[in-house]
Coordinates of N, CA, C and O in Angstrom, one line a residue:
X156 N -3.8 -17.5 23.3 CA -3.4 -15.9 23.4 C -1.9 -15.8 23.0 O -0.8 -16.1 23.9
X157 N -1.7 -14.8 22.7 CA -0.4 -14.3 21.9 C 0.2 -13.5 23.0 O -0.6 -12.7 23.4
X158 N 1.4 -13.6 22.9 CA 2.4 -12.4 24.0 C 2.7 -11.3 23.2 O 3.3 -10.4 23.7
X159 N 2.5 -11.3 21.8 CA 2.7 -10.5 21.2 C 2.4 -9.1 21.5 O 2.8 -7.7 21.9
X160 N 0.8 -9.0 21.3 CA 0.4 -7.3 22.4 C 0.6 -7.2 23.4 O 0.5 -6.3 23.7
X161 N 0.9 -8.0 24.2 CA 1.4 -7.7 25.5 C 2.6 -7.1 25.7 O 3.1 -6.2 25.9
X162 N 3.8 -7.8 24.8 CA 5.1 -7.1 24.4 C 4.7 -6.0 23.7 O 5.4 -4.8 24.3
X163 N 4.0 -5.6 22.9 CA 4.1 -4.2 22.2 C 3.4 -3.1 23.3 O 3.9 -2.3 23.3
X164 N 2.5 -3.7 23.8 CA 1.7 -2.8 24.8 C 3.1 -2.1 25.8 O 3.0 -1.1 26.4
X165 N 3.4 -3.2 26.4 CA 4.7 -3.0 27.4 C 5.5 -2.1 26.5 O 6.1 -0.9 26.9
X166 N 5.9 -2.3 25.3 CA 7.1 -1.4 24.5 C 6.3 0.1 24.6 O 7.0 0.7 24.6
X167 N 5.1 0.2 24.6 CA 4.5 1.3 23.8 C 4.7 2.2 25.2 O 4.9 3.2 25.4
X168 N 4.3 1.4 26.5 CA 4.2 1.8 27.7 C 5.4 2.3 28.1 O 5.5 3.7 28.6
X169 N 6.5 1.8 27.9 CA 8.1 2.2 27.9 C 8.3 3.5 27.4 O 9.1 4.6 27.9
X170 N 8.2 3.5 26.1 CA 7.8 4.7 25.3 C 7.3 5.8 25.7 O 8.2 6.7 25.4
X171 N 6.3 5.5 26.1 CA 5.4 6.9 26.5 C 6.1 7.2 27.6 O 6.1 8.4 27.9
X172 N 6.5 6.7 28.6 CA 7.1 7.1 29.7 C 8.7 7.8 29.3 O 8.7 8.8 30.0
X173 N 9.0 7.2 29.0 CA 10.5 7.8 28.4 C 10.1 9.1 27.6 O 11.0 10.3 27.7
X174 N 9.2 9.3 26.9 CA 8.8 10.4 25.8 C 8.3 11.5 26.9 O 8.7 12.5 26.8
X175 N 7.5 11.1 27.7 CA 6.8 12.3 28.8 C 7.9 12.7 29.5 O 8.1 13.8 29.7
X176 N 9.3 12.2 29.9 CA 10.2 12.2 30.7 C 11.3 13.3 30.2 O 11.7 14.3 30.6
X177 N 11.5 12.7 28.8 CA 12.9 13.2 28.2 C 12.5 13.5 27.0 O 13.5 13.8 26.3
X178 N 11.5 13.5 26.2 CA 11.3 13.3 24.9 C 11.4 14.5 24.1 O 11.1 15.4 24.5
X179 N 11.8 14.6 22.6 CA 11.7 15.8 21.8 C 10.5 15.9 21.4 O 9.5 15.0 21.3
X180 N 10.4 17.0 20.7 CA 9.1 17.3 19.7 C 8.8 16.0 19.2 O 7.7 15.6 19.2
X181 N 10.0 15.7 18.2 CA 9.8 14.6 17.5 C 9.2 13.3 17.7 O 8.5 12.6 17.4
X182 N 10.1 12.7 18.9 CA 9.8 12.0 19.6 C 8.2 12.0 20.0 O 7.7 10.8 20.0
X183 N 7.7 12.9 20.8 CA 6.2 13.1 20.9 C 5.4 12.5 20.0 O 4.5 12.0 20.0
X184 N 5.7 13.1 18.8 CA 4.9 13.1 17.5 C 5.0 11.6 17.3 O 3.7 11.4 17.0
X185 N 6.0 11.2 17.3 CA 6.0 10.0 16.8 C 5.2 8.9 17.7 O 4.2 7.7 17.4
X186 N 5.3 9.0 19.4 CA 4.8 8.3 20.2 C 3.1 8.7 19.9 O 2.5 7.9 20.3
X187 N 2.7 9.4 19.8 CA 1.5 10.3 19.7 C 1.1 9.4 18.7 O -0.5 9.0 18.7
X188 N 1.7 9.2 17.3 CA 1.4 8.3 16.1 C 1.1 6.8 16.7 O -0.2 6.1 16.4
X189 N 1.6 6.4 17.6 CA 1.8 4.9 18.0 C 0.3 4.8 19.1 O -0.4 3.9 18.7
X190 N 0.4 6.0 19.7 CA -0.6 5.6 20.7 C -2.0 6.1 19.9 O -3.3 5.1 20.3
X191 N -2.3 7.0 18.9 CA -3.3 6.9 18.3 C -3.6 5.8 17.6 O -4.6 5.3 17.3
X192 N -2.8 5.2 16.8 CA -2.8 3.7 16.1 C -3.6 2.5 17.1 O -4.6 2.5 16.5
X193 N -3.2 2.8 18.6 CA -3.6 1.9 19.5 C -5.0 2.0 19.5 O -6.2 1.5 19.6
X194 N -5.4 3.3 19.8 CA -6.8 3.7 20.3 C -7.6 3.4 18.8 O -8.7 2.6 19.3
X195 N -7.5 3.9 18.1 CA -8.2 3.3 16.7 C -8.2 2.0 16.4 O -9.4 1.7 16.3
X196 N -7.1 1.2 16.6 CA -7.5 -0.3 16.4 C -8.4 -1.1 17.4 O -9.1 -1.8 17.3
X197 N -8.8 -0.1 19.0 CA -9.8 -0.8 19.7 C -11.0 0.3 20.2 O -11.4 -0.1 21.2
X198 N -10.7 1.2 19.4 CA -11.7 2.2 19.9 C -13.1 2.0 20.3 O -13.8 2.0 21.3
X199 N -13.7 0.8 19.5 CA -15.2 0.4 19.8 C -15.2 -0.5 20.9 O -16.2 -0.7 21.6
X200 N -14.5 -1.3 21.5 CA -14.2 -2.2 22.8 C -14.4 -1.1 23.8 O -13.7 -1.9 24.8
X201 N -13.3 -0.1 24.0 CA -12.9 0.7 25.0 C -13.7 0.9 26.0 O -14.9 1.6 25.3
X202 N -13.7 0.9 27.4 CA -14.7 1.4 28.2 C -14.7 2.5 28.5 O -13.4 3.1 27.9
X203 N -15.6 3.3 29.1 CA -15.4 5.0 29.2 C -13.9 4.9 30.4 O -13.2 6.3 29.7
X204 N -13.7 4.5 30.7 CA -12.4 4.6 32.1 C -11.1 4.4 30.9 O -10.4 5.4 31.2
X205 N -11.0 3.7 29.9 CA -10.2 3.6 28.8 C -9.8 4.5 27.9 O -8.8 5.0 28.1
X206 N -11.1 5.2 27.7 CA -11.1 6.4 26.9 C -10.6 7.5 27.6 O -10.0 8.3 26.9
X207 N -11.2 7.7 28.9 CA -10.3 8.4 29.9 C -9.2 8.6 29.7 O -8.2 9.9 29.6
X208 N -8.5 7.5 30.0 CA -7.2 7.2 29.8 C -6.3 7.4 29.0 O -5.2 8.6 28.7
X209 N -6.8 7.2 27.6 CA -6.3 7.9 26.5 C -6.4 9.3 26.1 O -5.7 9.8 25.9
X210 N -7.5 9.7 26.6 CA -7.6 11.3 26.7 C -6.6 12.1 27.3 O -5.8 12.9 27.2
X211 N -6.4 11.6 28.6 CA -5.3 12.1 29.3 C -3.4 11.7 28.6 O -3.0 12.6 28.9
X212 N -3.7 10.5 28.0 CA -2.1 10.4 27.8 C -2.0 11.5 26.5 O -1.0 12.1 26.1
X213 N -3.6 11.5 25.6 CA -3.4 12.5 24.3 C -3.0 13.6 24.9 O -2.0 14.5 24.1
X214 N -3.4 14.4 25.9 CA -3.0 15.8 26.0 C -1.6 15.7 26.8 O -1.0 16.9 26.6
X215 N -1.2 15.0 27.6 CA 0.1 14.9 28.0 C 1.4 14.9 26.5 O 2.2 15.7 26.6
X216 N 1.0 14.5 25.7 CA 1.4 14.1 24.5 C 1.6 15.4 23.6 O 2.7 15.9 22.8
X217 N 0.5 16.0 23.6 CA 0.4 16.8 22.9 C 1.0 18.6 23.6 O 0.2 19.6 22.6
X218 N 0.9 18.3 24.7 CA 1.1 19.9 25.2 C 2.4 20.5 24.3 O 2.2 21.9 24.4
X219 N 3.3 20.1 24.1 CA 4.4 20.6 23.4 C 4.7 20.2 22.1 O 6.1 19.9 21.9
X220 N 3.8 20.0 21.1 CA 4.1 19.8 19.9 C 3.3 20.7 18.9 O 2.6 21.8 19.1
X221 N 3.8 20.7 17.6 CA 3.4 21.7 16.7 C 1.8 21.5 16.0 O 1.1 20.5 16.7
X222 N 0.9 22.6 15.9 CA -0.3 22.7 15.6 C -0.6 21.8 14.2 O -1.4 20.9 14.4
X223 N 0.2 21.5 13.4 CA 0.2 20.5 12.8 C 0.1 19.2 12.9 O -0.9 18.3 12.6
X224 N 0.9 18.7 14.0 CA 0.6 17.4 14.5 C -0.8 17.1 15.4 O -1.5 16.0 15.2
X225 N -1.2 18.4 16.1 CA -2.6 18.2 16.6 C -3.8 18.2 15.7 O -4.5 17.5 15.8
X226 N -3.6 18.8 14.8 CA -4.8 18.5 13.6 C -4.5 17.5 13.0 O -5.5 16.9 12.5
X227 N -3.5 16.5 12.6 CA -3.5 15.3 12.1 C -4.0 14.3 13.3 O -5.0 13.4 12.9
X228 N -4.0 14.6 14.7 CA -4.6 14.2 15.6 C -6.1 13.8 15.7 O -6.6 13.2 15.3
X229 N -6.5 15.3 15.6 CA -7.9 15.6 15.3 C -8.7 15.0 14.2 O -9.5 14.3 14.3
X230 N -8.2 14.8 13.0 CA -8.4 14.3 11.8 C -8.3 12.7 11.6 O -9.5 12.5 11.6
X231 N -7.8 12.2 12.4 CA -7.6 10.8 12.9 C -8.9 10.5 14.0 O -9.5 9.3 13.6
X232 N -9.0 11.1 14.7 CA -9.9 10.5 15.7 C -11.1 11.5 15.6 O -12.3 10.7 16.3
X233 N -11.3 12.6 15.0 CA -12.8 13.2 14.5 C -13.9 12.0 14.0 O -15.1 12.2 14.4
X234 N -13.9 11.1 13.6 CA -14.6 10.3 12.5 C -15.1 9.0 13.6 O -16.0 8.1 13.4
X235 N -14.2 9.1 14.9 CA -14.6 8.2 15.8 C -15.4 8.2 17.2 O -15.6 9.1 17.6
X236 N -16.5 7.8 17.1 CA -17.9 8.2 18.0 C -17.2 8.4 19.2 O -17.8 8.9 20.0
X237 N -16.4 7.0 19.8 CA -16.0 7.3 20.7 C -14.6 7.8 21.2 O -14.1 7.7 22.5
X238 N -14.2 8.4 20.3 CA -13.0 9.4 20.5 C -12.9 10.4 22.1 O -14.0 11.1 22.0
X239 N -12.1 10.6 22.7 CA -12.3 11.6 23.8 C -12.2 12.7 23.5 O -11.8 13.5 22.4
X240 N -13.4 13.3 24.0 CA -13.8 14.8 23.1 C -13.3 16.0 24.6 O -13.1 17.3 23.7
X241 N -12.8 15.9 25.3 CA -12.3 16.7 26.1 C -10.9 17.1 25.8 O -10.9 18.6 25.9
X242 N -10.2 16.5 24.9 CA -9.1 16.9 24.2 C -9.3 18.3 23.1 O -8.7 19.0 23.3
X243 N -10.3 17.8 22.4 CA -10.8 18.8 21.7 C -11.0 20.2 22.1 O -11.1 21.3 21.8
X244 N -11.9 20.1 23.3 CA -12.5 21.0 24.1 C -11.7 22.1 24.4 O -11.5 23.2 24.4
X245 N -10.5 21.6 25.0 CA -9.2 21.7 25.5 C -8.7 23.0 24.4 O -8.1 24.2 24.8
X246 N -8.0 22.4 23.5 CA -7.7 22.9 22.4 C -8.5 24.5 22.2 O -8.1 25.4 21.7
X247 N -10.2 24.0 21.8 CA -10.6 25.2 21.4 C -11.0 26.3 22.2 O -10.6 27.3 21.7
X248 N -10.5 25.9 23.7 CA -10.6 27.2 24.5 C -9.2 27.7 24.6 O -9.3 28.9 25.0
X249 N -8.0 27.1 24.0 CA -6.9 27.8 23.8 C -6.8 28.9 22.6 O -5.7 29.5 22.5
X250 N -7.7 28.6 21.8 CA -7.7 29.5 20.7 C -8.2 30.7 20.8 O -9.1 30.7 21.6

């Protein structure tokens, strides 16, 4: 087993924590892109609990970003059957 995935995950977790605490909108968007990439790469294998965790992370990252970034996220996740749906429901209720 390679240490690269663990290192990448730890790096992303550190970035996520920093971004949520102090990140600019641009940094949130970039972190959102990376988290989305991670989700897409393993979506078929994630448990319901893991998908719920991604949903929480997506919601935190999208709280203060522009509509265009939210639309990009929605477009990337829409074709994935296991994508977290509560995020989309939350956005619909806000419009």
